Tab-separated table of N, CA and C and ligand atoms in Angstrom:
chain	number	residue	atom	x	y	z
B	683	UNK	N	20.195	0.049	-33.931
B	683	UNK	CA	20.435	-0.364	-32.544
B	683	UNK	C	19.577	-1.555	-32.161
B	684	UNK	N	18.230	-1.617	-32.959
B	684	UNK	CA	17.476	-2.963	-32.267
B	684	UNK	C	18.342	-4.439	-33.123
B	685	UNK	N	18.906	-4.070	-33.898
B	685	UNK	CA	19.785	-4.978	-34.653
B	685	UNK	C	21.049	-5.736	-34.139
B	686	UNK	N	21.447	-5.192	-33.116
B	686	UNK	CA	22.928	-5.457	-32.033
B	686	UNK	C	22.899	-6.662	-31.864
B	687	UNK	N	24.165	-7.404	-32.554
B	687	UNK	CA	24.421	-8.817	-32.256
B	687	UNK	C	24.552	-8.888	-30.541
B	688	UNK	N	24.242	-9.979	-30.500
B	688	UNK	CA	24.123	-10.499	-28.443
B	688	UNK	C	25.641	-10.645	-28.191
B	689	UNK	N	26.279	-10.083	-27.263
B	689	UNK	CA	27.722	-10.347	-26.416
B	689	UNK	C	27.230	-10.139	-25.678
B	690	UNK	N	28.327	-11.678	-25.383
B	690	UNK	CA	28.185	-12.686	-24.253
B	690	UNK	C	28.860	-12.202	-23.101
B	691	UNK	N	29.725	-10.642	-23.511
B	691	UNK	CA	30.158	-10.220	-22.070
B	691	UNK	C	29.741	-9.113	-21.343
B	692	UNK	N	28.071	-8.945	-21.710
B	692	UNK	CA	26.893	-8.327	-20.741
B	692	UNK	C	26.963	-8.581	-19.079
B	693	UNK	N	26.781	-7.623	-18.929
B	693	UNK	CA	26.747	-8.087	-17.076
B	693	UNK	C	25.626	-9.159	-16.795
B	694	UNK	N	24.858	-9.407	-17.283
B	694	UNK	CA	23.607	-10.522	-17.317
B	694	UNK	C	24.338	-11.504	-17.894
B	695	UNK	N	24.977	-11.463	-19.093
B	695	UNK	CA	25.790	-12.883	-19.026
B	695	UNK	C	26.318	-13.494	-18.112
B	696	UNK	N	27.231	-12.333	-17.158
B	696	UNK	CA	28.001	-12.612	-16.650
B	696	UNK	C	27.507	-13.372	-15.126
B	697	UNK	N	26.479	-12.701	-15.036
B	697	UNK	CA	25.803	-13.140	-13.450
B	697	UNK	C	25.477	-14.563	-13.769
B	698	UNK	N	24.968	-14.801	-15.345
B	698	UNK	CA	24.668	-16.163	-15.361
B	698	UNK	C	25.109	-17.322	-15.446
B	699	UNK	N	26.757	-16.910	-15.501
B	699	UNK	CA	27.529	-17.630	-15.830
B	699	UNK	C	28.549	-17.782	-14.377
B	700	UNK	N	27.902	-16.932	-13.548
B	700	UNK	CA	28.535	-16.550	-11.645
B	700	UNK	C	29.691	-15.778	-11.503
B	701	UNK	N	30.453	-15.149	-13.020
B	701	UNK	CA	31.301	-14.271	-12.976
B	701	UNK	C	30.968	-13.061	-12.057
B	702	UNK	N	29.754	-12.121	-12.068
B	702	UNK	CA	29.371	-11.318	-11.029
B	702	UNK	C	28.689	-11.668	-10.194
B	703	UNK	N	27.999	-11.148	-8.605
B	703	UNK	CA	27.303	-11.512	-7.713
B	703	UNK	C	26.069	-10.689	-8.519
B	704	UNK	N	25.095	-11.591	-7.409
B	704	UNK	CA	23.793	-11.252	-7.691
B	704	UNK	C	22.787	-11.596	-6.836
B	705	UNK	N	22.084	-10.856	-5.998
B	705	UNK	CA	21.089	-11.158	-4.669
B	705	UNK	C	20.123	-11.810	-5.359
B	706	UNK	N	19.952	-13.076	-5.806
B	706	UNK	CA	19.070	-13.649	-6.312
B	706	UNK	C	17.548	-14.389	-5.475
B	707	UNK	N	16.275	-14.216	-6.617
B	707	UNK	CA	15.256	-14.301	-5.821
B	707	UNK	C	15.071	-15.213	-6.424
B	708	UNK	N	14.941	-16.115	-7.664
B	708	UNK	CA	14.732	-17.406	-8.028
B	708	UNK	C	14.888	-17.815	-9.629
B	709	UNK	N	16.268	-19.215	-9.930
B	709	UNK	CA	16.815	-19.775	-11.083
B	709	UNK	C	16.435	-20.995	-11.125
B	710	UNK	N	16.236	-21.081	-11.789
B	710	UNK	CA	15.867	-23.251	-12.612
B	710	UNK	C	17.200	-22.768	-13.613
B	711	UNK	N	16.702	-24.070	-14.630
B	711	UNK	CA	17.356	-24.114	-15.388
B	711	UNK	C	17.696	-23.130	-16.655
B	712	UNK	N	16.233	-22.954	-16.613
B	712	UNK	CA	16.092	-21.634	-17.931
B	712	UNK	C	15.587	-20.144	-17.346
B	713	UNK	N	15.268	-19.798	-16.016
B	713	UNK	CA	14.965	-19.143	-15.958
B	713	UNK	C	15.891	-17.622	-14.357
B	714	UNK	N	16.698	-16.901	-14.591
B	714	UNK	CA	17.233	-16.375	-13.177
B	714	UNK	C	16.242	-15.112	-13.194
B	715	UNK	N	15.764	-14.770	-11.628
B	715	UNK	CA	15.369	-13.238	-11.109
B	715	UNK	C	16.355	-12.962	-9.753
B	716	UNK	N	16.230	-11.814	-10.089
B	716	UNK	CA	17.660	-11.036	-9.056
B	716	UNK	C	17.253	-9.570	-8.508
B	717	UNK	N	17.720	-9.612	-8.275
B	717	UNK	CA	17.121	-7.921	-7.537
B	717	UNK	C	18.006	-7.138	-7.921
B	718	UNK	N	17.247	-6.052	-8.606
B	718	UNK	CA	17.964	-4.749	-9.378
B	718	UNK	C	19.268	-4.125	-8.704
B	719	UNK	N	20.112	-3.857	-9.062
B	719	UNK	CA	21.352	-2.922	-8.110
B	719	UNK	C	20.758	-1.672	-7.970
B	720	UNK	N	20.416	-1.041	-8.617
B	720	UNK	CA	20.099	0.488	-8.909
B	720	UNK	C	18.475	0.453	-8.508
B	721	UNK	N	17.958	0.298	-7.450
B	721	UNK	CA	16.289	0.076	-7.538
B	721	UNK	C	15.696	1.049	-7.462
B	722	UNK	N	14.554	1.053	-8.318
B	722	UNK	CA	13.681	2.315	-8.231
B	722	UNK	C	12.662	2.425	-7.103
B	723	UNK	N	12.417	1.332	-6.475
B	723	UNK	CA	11.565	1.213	-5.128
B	723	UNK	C	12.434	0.112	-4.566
B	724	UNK	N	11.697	-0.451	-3.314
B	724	UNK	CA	11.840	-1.464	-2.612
B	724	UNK	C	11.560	-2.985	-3.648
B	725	UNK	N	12.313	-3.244	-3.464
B	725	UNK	CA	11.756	-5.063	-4.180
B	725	UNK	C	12.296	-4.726	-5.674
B	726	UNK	N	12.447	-3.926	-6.063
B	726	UNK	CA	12.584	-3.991	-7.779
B	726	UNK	C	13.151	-5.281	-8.184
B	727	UNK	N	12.793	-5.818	-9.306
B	727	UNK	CA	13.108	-6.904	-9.311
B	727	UNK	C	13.548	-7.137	-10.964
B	728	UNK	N	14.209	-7.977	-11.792
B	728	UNK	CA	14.503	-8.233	-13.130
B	728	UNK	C	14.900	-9.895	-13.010
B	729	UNK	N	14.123	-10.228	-14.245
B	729	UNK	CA	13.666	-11.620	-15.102
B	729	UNK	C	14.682	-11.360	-16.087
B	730	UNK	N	15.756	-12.539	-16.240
B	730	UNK	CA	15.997	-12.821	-17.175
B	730	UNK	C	16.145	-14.138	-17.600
B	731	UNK	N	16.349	-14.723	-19.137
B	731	UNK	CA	16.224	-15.896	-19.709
B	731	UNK	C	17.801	-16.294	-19.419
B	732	UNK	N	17.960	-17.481	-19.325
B	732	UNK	CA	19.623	-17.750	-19.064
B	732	UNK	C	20.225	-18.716	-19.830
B	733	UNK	N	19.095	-18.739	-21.205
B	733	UNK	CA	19.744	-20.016	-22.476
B	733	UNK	C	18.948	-18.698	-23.827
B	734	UNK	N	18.669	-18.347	-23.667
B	734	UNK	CA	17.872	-17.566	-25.023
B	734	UNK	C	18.664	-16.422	-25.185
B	735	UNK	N	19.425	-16.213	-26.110
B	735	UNK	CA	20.652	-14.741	-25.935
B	735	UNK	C	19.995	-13.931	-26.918
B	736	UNK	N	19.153	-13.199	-26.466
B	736	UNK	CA	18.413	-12.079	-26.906
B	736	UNK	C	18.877	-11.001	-26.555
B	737	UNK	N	18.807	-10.041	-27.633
B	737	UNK	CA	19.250	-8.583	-26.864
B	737	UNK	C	18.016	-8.001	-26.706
B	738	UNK	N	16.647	-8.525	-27.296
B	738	UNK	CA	15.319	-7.843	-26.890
B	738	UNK	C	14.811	-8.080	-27.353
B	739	UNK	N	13.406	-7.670	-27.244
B	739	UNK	CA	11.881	-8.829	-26.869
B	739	UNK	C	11.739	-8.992	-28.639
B	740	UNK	N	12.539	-8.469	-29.582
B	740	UNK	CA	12.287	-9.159	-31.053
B	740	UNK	C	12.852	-9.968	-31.514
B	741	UNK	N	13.871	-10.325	-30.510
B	741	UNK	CA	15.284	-11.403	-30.564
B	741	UNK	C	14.846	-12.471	-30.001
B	742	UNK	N	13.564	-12.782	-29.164
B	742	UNK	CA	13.814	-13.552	-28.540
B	742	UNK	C	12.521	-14.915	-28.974
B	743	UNK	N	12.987	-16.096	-29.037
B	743	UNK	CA	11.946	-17.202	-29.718
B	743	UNK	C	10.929	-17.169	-28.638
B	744	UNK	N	9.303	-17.673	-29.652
B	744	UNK	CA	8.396	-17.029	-28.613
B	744	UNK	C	8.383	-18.500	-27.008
B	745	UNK	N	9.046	-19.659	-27.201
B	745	UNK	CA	9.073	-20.527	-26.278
B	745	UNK	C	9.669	-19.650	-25.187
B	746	UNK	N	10.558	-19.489	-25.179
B	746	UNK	CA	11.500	-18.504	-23.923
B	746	UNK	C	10.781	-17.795	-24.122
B	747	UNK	N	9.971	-16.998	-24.482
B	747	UNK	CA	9.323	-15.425	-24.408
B	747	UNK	C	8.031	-15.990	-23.461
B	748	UNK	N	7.387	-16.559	-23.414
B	748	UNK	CA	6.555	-17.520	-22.512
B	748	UNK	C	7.173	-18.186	-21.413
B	749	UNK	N	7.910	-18.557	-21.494
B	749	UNK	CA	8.426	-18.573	-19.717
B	749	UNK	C	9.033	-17.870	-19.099
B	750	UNK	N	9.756	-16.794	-19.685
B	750	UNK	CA	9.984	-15.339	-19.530
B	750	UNK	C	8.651	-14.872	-18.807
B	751	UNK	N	7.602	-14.911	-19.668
B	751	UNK	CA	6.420	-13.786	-19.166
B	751	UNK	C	6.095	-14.530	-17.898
B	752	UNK	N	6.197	-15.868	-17.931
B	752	UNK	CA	5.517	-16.777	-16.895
B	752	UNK	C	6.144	-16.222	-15.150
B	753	UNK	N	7.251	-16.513	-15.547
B	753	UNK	CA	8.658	-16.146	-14.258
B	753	UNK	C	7.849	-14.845	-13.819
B	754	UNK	N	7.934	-13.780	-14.564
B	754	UNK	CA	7.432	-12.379	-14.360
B	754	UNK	C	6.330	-12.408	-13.832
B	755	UNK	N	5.166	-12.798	-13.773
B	755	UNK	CA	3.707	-13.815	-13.155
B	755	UNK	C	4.089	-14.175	-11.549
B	756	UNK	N	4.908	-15.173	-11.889
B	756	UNK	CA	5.231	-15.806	-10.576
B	756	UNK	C	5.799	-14.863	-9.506
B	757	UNK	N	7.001	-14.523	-9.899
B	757	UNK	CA	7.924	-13.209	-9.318
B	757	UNK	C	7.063	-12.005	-9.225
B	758	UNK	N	5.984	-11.130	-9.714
B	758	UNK	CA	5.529	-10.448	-9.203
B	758	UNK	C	4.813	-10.993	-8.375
B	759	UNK	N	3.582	-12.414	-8.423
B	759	UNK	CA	2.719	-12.841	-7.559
B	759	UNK	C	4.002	-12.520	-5.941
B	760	UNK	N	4.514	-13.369	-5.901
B	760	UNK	CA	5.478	-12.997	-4.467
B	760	UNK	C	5.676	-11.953	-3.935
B	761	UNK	N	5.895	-10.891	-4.785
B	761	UNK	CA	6.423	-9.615	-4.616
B	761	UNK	C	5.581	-8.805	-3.718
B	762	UNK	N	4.128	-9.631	-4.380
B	762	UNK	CA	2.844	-8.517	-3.551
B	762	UNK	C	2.530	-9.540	-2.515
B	763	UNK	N	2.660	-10.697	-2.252
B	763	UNK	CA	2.831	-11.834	-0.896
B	763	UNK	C	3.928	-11.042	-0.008
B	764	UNK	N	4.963	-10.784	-0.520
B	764	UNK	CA	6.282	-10.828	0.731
B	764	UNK	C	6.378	-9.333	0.613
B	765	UNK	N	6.072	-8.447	-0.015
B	765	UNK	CA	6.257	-6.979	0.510
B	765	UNK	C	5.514	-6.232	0.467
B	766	UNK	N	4.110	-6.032	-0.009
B	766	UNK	CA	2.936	-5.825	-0.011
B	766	UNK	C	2.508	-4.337	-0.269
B	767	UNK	N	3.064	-4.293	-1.483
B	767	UNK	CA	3.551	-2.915	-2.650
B	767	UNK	C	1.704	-2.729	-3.005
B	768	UNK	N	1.144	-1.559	-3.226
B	768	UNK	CA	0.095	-1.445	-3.214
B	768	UNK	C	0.094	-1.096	-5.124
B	769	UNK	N	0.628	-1.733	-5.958
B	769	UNK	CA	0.767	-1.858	-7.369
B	769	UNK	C	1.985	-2.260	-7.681
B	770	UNK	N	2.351	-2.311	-9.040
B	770	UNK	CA	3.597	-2.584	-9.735
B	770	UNK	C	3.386	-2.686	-11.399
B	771	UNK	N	4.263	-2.152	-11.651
B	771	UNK	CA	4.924	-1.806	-13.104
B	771	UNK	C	5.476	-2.854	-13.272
B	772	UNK	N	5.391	-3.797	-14.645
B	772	UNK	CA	6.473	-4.507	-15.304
B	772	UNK	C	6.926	-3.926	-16.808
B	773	UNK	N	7.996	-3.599	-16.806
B	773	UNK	CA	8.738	-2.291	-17.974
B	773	UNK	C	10.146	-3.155	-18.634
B	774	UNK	N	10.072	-2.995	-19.968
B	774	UNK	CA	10.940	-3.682	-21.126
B	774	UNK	C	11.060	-2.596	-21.860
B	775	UNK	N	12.879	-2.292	-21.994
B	775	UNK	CA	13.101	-1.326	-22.887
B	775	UNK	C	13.913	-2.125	-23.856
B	776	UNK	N	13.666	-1.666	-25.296
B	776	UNK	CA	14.220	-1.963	-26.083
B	776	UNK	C	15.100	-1.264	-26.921
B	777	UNK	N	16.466	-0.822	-27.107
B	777	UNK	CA	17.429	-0.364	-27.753
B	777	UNK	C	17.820	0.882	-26.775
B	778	UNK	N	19.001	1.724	-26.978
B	778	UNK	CA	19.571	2.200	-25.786
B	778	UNK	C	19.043	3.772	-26.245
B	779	UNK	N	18.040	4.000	-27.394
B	779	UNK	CA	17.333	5.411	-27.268
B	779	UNK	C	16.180	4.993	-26.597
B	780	UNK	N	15.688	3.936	-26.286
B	780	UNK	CA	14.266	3.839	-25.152
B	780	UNK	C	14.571	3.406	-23.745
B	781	UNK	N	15.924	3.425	-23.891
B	781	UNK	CA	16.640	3.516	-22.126
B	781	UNK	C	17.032	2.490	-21.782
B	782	UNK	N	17.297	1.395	-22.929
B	782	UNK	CA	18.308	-0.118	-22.286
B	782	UNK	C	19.500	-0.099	-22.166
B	783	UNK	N	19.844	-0.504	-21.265
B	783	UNK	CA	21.391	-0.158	-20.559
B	783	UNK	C	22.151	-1.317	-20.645
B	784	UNK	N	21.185	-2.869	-20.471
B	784	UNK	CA	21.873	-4.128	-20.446
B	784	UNK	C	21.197	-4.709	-21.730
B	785	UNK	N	22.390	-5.001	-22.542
B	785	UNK	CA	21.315	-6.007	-23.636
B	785	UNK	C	21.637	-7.151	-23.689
B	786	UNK	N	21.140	-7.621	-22.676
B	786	UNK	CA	20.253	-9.079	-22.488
B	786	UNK	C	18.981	-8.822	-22.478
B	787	UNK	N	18.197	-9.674	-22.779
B	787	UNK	CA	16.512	-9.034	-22.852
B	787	UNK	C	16.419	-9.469	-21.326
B	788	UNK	N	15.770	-8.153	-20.768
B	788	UNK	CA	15.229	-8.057	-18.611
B	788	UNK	C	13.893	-7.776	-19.374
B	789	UNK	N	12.931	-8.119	-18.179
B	789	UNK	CA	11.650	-7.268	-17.631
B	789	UNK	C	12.151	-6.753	-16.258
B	790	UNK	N	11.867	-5.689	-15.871
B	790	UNK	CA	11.775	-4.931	-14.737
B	790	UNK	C	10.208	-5.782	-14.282
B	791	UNK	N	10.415	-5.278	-12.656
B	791	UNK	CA	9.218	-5.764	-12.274
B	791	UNK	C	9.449	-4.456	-10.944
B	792	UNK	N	9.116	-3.382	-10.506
B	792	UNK	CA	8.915	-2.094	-9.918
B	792	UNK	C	7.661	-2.218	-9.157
B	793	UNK	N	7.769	-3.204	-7.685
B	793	UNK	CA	6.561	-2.139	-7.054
B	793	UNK	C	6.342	-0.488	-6.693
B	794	UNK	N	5.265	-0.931	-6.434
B	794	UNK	CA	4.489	0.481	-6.134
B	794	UNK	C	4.036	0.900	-4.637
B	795	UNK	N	5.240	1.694	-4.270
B	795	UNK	CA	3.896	2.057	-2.686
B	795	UNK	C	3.109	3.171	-2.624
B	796	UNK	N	2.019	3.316	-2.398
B	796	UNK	CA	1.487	4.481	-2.763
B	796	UNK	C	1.730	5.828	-1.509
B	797	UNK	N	2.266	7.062	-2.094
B	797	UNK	CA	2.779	7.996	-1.713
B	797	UNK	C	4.164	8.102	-1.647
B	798	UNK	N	4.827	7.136	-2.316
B	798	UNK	CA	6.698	7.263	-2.383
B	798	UNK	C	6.580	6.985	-3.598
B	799	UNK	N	7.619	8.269	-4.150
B	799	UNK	CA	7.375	8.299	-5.255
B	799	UNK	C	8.751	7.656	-5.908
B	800	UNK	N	9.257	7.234	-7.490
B	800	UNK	CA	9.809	6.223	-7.693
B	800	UNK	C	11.501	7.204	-8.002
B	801	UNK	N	12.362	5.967	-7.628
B	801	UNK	CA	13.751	6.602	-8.474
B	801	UNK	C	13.646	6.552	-9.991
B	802	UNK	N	14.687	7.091	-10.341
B	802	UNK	CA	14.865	7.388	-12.058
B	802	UNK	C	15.612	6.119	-12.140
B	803	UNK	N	15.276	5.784	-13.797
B	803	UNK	CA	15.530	4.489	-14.095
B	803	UNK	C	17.085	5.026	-14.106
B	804	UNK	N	18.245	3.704	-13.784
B	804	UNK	CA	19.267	3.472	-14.429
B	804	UNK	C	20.128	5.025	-13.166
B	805	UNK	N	19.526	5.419	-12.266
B	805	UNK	CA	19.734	6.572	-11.290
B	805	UNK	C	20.542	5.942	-10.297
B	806	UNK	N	21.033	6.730	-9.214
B	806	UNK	CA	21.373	7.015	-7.728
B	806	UNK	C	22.404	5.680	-7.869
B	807	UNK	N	22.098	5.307	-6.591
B	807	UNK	CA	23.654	4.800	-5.540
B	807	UNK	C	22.913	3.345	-5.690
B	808	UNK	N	24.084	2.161	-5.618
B	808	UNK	CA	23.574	1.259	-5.432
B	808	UNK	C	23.366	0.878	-4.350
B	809	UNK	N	22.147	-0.282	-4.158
B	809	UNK	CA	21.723	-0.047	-2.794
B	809	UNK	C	22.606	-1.232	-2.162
B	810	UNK	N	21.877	-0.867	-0.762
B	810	UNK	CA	22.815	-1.811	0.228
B	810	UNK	C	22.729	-3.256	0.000
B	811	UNK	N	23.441	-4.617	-0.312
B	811	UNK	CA	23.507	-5.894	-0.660
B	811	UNK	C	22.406	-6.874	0.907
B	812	UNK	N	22.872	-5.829	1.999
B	812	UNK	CA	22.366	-6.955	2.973
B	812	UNK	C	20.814	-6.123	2.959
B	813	UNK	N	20.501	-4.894	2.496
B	813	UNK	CA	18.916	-4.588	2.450
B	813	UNK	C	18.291	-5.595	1.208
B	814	UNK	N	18.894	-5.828	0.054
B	814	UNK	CA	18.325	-6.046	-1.033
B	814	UNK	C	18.596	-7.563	-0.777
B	815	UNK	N	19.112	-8.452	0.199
B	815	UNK	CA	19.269	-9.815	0.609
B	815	UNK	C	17.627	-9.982	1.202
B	816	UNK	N	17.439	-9.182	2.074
B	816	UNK	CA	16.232	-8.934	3.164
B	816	UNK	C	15.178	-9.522	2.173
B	817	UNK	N	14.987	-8.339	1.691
B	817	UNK	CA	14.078	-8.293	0.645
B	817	UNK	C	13.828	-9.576	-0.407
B	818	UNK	N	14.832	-9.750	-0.819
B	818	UNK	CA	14.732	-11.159	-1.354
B	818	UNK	C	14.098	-12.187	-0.765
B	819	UNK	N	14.312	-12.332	0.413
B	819	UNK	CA	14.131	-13.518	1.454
B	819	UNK	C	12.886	-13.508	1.340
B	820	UNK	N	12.412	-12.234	1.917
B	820	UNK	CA	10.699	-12.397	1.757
B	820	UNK	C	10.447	-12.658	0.527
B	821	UNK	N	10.579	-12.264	-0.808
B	821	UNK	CA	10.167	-12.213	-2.190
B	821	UNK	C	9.856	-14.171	-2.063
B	822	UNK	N	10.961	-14.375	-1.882
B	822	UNK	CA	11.824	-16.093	-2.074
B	822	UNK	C	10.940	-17.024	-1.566
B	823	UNK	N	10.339	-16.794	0.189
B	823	UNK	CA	9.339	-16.746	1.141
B	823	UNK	C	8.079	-17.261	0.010
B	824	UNK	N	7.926	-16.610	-0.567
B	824	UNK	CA	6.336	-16.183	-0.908
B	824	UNK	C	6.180	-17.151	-2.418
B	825	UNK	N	7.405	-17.861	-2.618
B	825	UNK	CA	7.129	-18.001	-3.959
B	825	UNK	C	6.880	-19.557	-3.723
T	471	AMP	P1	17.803	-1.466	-18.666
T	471	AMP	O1	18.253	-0.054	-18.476
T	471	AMP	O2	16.369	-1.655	-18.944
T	471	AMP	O3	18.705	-2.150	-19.663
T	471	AMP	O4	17.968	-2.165	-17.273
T	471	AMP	C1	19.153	-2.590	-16.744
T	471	AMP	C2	18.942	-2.633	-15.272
T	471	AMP	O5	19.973	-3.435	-14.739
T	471	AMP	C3	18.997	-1.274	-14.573
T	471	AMP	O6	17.795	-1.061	-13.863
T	471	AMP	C4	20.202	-1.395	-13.652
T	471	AMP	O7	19.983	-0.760	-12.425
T	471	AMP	C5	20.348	-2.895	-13.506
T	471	AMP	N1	21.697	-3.381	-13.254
T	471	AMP	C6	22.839	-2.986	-13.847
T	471	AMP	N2	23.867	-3.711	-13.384
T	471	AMP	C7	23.353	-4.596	-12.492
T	471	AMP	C8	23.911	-5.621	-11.670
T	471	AMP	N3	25.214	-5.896	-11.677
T	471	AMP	N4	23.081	-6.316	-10.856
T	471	AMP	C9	21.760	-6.039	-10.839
T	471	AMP	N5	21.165	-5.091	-11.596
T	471	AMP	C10	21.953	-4.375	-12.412
């Protein structure tokens, strides 16, 4: 399974290519973050590369793997500017027995508020588009 050739008709392809929507918090050229559908807190957030077709972090050349980590840096710095999560998790699963669902290589980026406790990964209802717009704005705000 860590072996899975990359198709190109991943829902992460697809956002990157504008076939699906996506409440986005910030794209250049090489780099999109978007806000999770399925979030495990407020702000959840996912980094992905949008020229490096990796299915995961062993697929992927270490140039993009460095501005990958960088984005993730930046995008959390905001995260704790515009929503003011008292921690955060950044989480990379690799192959679909350690719980990857999209293979495009993501980092999760999961704040933390302390005393709410978190959803299950890949869980529940998707959330509302104009809450997870909100949220963005501030993220977007801060960066
Ligand atoms: P993983 O399970 O690590 O592969 O993560 C995939 C993540 O993508 C999960 O947290 C999903 O909630 C999220 N996800 C799936 N489809 C979409 C989508 N269309 N837009 C935003 N996030 C998505």
């Amino acid at each position: 399974m860590l072996n899975a050739a990359y198709d190109c008709e991943n829902i992460f392809a697809k956002i990157i290519r504008g076939e699906m929507p996506a409440v986005k918090i910030y794209e250049d050229d090489k780099i999109l973050s978007f806000m999770d559908v399925f979030p495990q807190s407020d702000g959840h957030a996912l980094v992905i590369h949008k020229t490096a077709q990796a299915v995961n972090l062993l697929d992927v050349e270490q140039g993009a793997l460095s501005e990958l980590t960088t984005a993730v840096q930046n995008i959390a710095g905001a995260i704790k500017t515009g929503l003011n999560p008292d921690g955060f998790r950044v989480v990379q699963f690799n192959g679909a027995p350690a719980g990857q669902t999209v293979f495009h290589l993501h980092f999760h980026i999961i704040p933390i508020y302390e005393g709410k406790s978190l959803g299950r990964h890949g869980d529940g209802a998707p959330a509302d588009t104009d809450a997870l717009e909100a949220m963005a704005a501030k993220i977007r705000a801060a960066l």
